[in-house]
Short mmCIF file of C-alpha atoms in Angstrom, two decimals:
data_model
loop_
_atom_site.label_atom_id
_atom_site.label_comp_id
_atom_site.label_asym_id
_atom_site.label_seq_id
_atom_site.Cartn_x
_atom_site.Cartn_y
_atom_site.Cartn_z
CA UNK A 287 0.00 0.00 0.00
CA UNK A 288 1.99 2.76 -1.01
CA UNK A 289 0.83 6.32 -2.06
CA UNK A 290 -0.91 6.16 -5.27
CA UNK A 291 -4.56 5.28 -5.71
CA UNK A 292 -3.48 2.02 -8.12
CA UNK A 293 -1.39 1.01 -5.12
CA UNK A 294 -4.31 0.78 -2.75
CA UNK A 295 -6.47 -0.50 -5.00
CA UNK A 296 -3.87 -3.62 -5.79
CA UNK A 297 -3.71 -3.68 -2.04
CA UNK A 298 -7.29 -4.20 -1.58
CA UNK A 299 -7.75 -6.55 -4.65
CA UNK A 300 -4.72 -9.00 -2.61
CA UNK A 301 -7.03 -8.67 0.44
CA UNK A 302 -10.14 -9.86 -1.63
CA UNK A 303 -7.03 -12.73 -2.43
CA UNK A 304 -6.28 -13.62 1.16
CA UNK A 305 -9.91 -13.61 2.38
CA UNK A 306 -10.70 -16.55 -0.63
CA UNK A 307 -7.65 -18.24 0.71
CA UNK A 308 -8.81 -18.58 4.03
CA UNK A 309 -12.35 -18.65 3.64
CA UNK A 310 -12.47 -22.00 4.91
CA UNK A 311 -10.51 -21.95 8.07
CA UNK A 312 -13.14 -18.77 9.27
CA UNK A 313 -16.13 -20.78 8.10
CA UNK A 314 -14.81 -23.35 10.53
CA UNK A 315 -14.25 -20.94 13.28
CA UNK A 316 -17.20 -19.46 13.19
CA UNK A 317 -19.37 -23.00 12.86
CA UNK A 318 -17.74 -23.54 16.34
CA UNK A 319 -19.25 -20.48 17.60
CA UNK A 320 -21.26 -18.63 15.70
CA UNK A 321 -23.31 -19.22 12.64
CA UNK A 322 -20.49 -20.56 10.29
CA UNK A 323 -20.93 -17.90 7.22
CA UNK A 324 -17.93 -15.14 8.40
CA UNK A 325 -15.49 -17.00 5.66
CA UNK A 326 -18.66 -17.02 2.81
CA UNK A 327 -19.50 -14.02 3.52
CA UNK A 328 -16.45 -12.21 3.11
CA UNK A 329 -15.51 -13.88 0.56
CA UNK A 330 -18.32 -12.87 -1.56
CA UNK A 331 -18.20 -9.78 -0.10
CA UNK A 332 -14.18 -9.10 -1.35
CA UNK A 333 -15.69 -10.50 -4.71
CA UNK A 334 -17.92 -7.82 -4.55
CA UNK A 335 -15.47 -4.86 -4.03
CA UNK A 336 -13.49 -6.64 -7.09
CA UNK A 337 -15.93 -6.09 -9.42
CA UNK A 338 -16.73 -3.21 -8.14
CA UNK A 339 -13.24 -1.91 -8.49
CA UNK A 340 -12.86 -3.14 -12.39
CA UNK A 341 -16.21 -1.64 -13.16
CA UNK A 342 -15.38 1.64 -11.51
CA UNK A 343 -13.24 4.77 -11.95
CA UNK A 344 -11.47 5.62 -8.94
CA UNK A 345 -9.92 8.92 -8.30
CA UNK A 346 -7.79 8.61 -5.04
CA UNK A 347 -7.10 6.49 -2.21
CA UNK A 348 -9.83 7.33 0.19
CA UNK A 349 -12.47 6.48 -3.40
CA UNK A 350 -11.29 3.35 -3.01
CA UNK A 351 -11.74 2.67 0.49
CA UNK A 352 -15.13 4.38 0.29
CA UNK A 353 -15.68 1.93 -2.79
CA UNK A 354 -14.78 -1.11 -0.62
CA UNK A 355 -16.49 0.53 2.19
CA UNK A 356 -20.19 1.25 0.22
CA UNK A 357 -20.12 -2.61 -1.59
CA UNK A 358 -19.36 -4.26 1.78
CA UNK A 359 -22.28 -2.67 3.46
CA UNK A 360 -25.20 -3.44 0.90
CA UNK A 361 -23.38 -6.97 -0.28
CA UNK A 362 -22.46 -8.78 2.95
CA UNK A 363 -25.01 -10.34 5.54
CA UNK A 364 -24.49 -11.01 8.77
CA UNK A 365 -22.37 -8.40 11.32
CA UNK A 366 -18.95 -8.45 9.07
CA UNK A 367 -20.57 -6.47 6.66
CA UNK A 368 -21.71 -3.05 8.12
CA UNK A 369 -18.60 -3.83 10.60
CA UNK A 370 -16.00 -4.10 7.97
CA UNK A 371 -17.94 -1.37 6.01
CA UNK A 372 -18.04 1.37 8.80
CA UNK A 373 -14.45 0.26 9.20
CA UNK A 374 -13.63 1.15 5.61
CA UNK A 375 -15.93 4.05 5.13
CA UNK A 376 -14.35 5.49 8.22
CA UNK A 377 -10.97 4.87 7.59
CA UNK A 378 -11.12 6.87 3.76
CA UNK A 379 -12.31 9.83 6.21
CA UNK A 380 -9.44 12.86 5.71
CA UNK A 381 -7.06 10.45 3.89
CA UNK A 382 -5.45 12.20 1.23
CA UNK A 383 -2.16 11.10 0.97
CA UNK A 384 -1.23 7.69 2.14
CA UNK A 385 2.06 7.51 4.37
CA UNK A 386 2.65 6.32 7.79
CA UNK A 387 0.98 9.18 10.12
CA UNK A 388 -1.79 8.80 8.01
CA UNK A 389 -2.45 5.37 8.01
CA UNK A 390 -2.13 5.34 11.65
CA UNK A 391 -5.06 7.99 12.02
CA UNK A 392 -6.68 5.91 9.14
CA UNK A 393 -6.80 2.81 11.07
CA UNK A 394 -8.24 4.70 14.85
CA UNK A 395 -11.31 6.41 12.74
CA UNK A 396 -12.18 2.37 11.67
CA UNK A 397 -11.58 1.20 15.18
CA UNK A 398 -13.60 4.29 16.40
CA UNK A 399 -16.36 3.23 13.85
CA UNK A 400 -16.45 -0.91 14.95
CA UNK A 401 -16.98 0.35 18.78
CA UNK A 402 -19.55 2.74 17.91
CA UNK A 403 -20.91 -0.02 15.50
CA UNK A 404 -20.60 -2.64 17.80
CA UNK A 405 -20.63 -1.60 20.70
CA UNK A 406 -17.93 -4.10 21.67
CA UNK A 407 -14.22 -3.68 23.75
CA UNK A 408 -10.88 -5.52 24.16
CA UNK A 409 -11.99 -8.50 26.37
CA UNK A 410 -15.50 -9.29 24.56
CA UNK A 411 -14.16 -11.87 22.12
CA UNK A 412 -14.58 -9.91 18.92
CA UNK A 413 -12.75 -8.18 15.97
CA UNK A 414 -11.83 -5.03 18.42
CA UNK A 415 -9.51 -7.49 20.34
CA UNK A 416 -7.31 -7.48 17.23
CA UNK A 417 -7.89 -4.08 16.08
CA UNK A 418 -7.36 -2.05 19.53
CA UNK A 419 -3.77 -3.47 20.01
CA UNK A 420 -3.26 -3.16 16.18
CA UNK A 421 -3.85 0.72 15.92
CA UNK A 422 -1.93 1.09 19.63
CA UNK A 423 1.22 -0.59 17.77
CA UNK A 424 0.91 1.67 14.64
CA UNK A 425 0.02 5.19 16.93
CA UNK A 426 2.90 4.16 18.39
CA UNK A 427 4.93 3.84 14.91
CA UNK A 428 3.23 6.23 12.91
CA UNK A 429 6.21 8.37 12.12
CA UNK A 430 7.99 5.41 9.96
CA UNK A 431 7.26 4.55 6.66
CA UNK A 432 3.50 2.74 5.52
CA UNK A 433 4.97 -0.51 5.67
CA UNK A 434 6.61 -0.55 8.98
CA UNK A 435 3.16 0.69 10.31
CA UNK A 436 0.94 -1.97 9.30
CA UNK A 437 3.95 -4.19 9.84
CA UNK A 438 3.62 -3.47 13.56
CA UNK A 439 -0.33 -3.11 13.04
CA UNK A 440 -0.61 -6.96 11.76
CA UNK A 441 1.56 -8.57 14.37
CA UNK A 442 -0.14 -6.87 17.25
CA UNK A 443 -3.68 -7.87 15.37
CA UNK A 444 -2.12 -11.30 15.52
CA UNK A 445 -1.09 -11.69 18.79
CA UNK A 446 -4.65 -9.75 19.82
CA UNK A 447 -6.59 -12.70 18.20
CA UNK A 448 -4.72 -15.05 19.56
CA UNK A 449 -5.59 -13.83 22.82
CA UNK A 450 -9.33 -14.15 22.32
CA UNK A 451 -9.06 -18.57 22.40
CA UNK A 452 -9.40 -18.36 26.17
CA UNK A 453 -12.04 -15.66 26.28
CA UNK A 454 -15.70 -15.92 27.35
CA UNK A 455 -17.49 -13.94 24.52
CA UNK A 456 -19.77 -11.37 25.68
CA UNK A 457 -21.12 -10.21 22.78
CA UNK A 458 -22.90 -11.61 19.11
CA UNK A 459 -23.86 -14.96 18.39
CA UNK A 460 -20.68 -16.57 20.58
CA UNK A 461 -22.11 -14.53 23.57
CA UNK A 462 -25.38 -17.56 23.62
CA UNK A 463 -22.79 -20.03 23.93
CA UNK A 464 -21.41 -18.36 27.48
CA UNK A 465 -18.62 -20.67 28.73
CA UNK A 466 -18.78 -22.69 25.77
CA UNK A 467 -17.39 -20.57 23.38
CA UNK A 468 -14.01 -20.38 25.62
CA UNK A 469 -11.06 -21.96 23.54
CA UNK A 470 -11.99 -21.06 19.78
CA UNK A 471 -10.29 -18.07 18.26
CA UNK A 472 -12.42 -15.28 17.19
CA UNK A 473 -13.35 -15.80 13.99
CA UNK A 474 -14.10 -11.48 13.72
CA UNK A 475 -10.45 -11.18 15.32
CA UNK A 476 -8.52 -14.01 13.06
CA UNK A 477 -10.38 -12.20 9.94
CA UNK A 478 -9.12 -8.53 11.44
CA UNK A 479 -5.89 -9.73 11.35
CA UNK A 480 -5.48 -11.60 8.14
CA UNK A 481 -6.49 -8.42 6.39
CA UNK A 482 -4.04 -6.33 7.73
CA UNK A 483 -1.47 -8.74 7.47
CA UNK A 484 -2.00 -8.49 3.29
CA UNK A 485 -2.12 -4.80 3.72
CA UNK A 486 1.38 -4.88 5.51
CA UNK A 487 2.72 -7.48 2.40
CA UNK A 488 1.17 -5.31 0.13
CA UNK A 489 3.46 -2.03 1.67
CA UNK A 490 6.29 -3.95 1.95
CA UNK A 491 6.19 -5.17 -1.91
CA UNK A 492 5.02 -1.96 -3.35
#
């Protein structure tokens, strides 16, 4: 993800990549606590955003978020979609040039619009307990480059959903299982952190 518009957009086309990859592995994390669709649905959802991206014209990097943002929303069922798509949508807010302050700021405004969203914290078993750690680690970057940003953005999102296997979940579908749904990773958090993991690739290759 580097500073051009064609950079982001090949960034979010290799997410739409790594979501199909591991569409299975969520479906099965979320049939163990939840309703078993996170991996379809994102995965149609990125398929989405694909074709919405080779259909459209996009004039800058925040048009393409917004892009990704608007076809997650209306295309994808369940809670990932209007979580992923207030994510999105807020993240293109003020982002006119792409470098690592930005990105940082980028990535708070989509954690800021999950919570709102969602209504969830660090602690509930959800996608926050890979985002809040992720955003702390790039804040606390945010003067490097892009790359070493989300590179400290996706290994705190991976260590945060990681944490959530011994959690109680507290809120969405995993919440009816109470104690049950201790020892499954999150399938919200592993999903969190797979995309930002591409996104880091994606600065370090471009």
């Amino acid at each position: 993800m580097g500073c051009s518009t064609a950079d982001v957009a090949s960034a979010v086309r290799a997410m739409a990549a790594v979501v199909a990859e591991h569409r299975d592995e969520l479906v099965d994390l979320d049939r163990a606590i939840g309703d078993g669709d996170h991996g379809e649905n994102l995965k149609r959802g990125f398929g989405f955003v694909v074709t919405a991206l080779d259909s459209s014209e996009v004039g800058s990097p925040a048009a393409v978020l917004k892009l990704v943002a608007k076809t997650l929303i209306s295309k994808v069922g369940g809670a990932s979609g209007p979580l992923y798509g207030t994510a999105f949508l807020r993240a293109a807010t003020d982002l006119e040039e792409v470098d690592g302050s930005s990105v940082a700021v980028a990535l708070r405004a989509a954690l800021d619009g999950v919570v709102a969203r969602g209504k969830a914290e660090v602690g509930d078993k959800t996608m926050v307990d890979a985002l809040r750690p992720a955003v702390e680690a790039a804040e606390a970057v945010k003067d490097k480059s892009v790359a070493e940003v989300l590179a400290a953005a996706a290994a705190a999102a991976e260590a945060g959903a990681e944490s959530t296997i011994p959690l109680v979940a507290r809120k969405g579908r995993a919440s009816y299982l109470g104690e049950r749904s201790a020892g499954h990773l999150d399938p919200g958090a592993r999903s969190t952190a797979l995309l930002l993991r591409s996104l880091a690739d994606s600065a370090a290759a471009s």
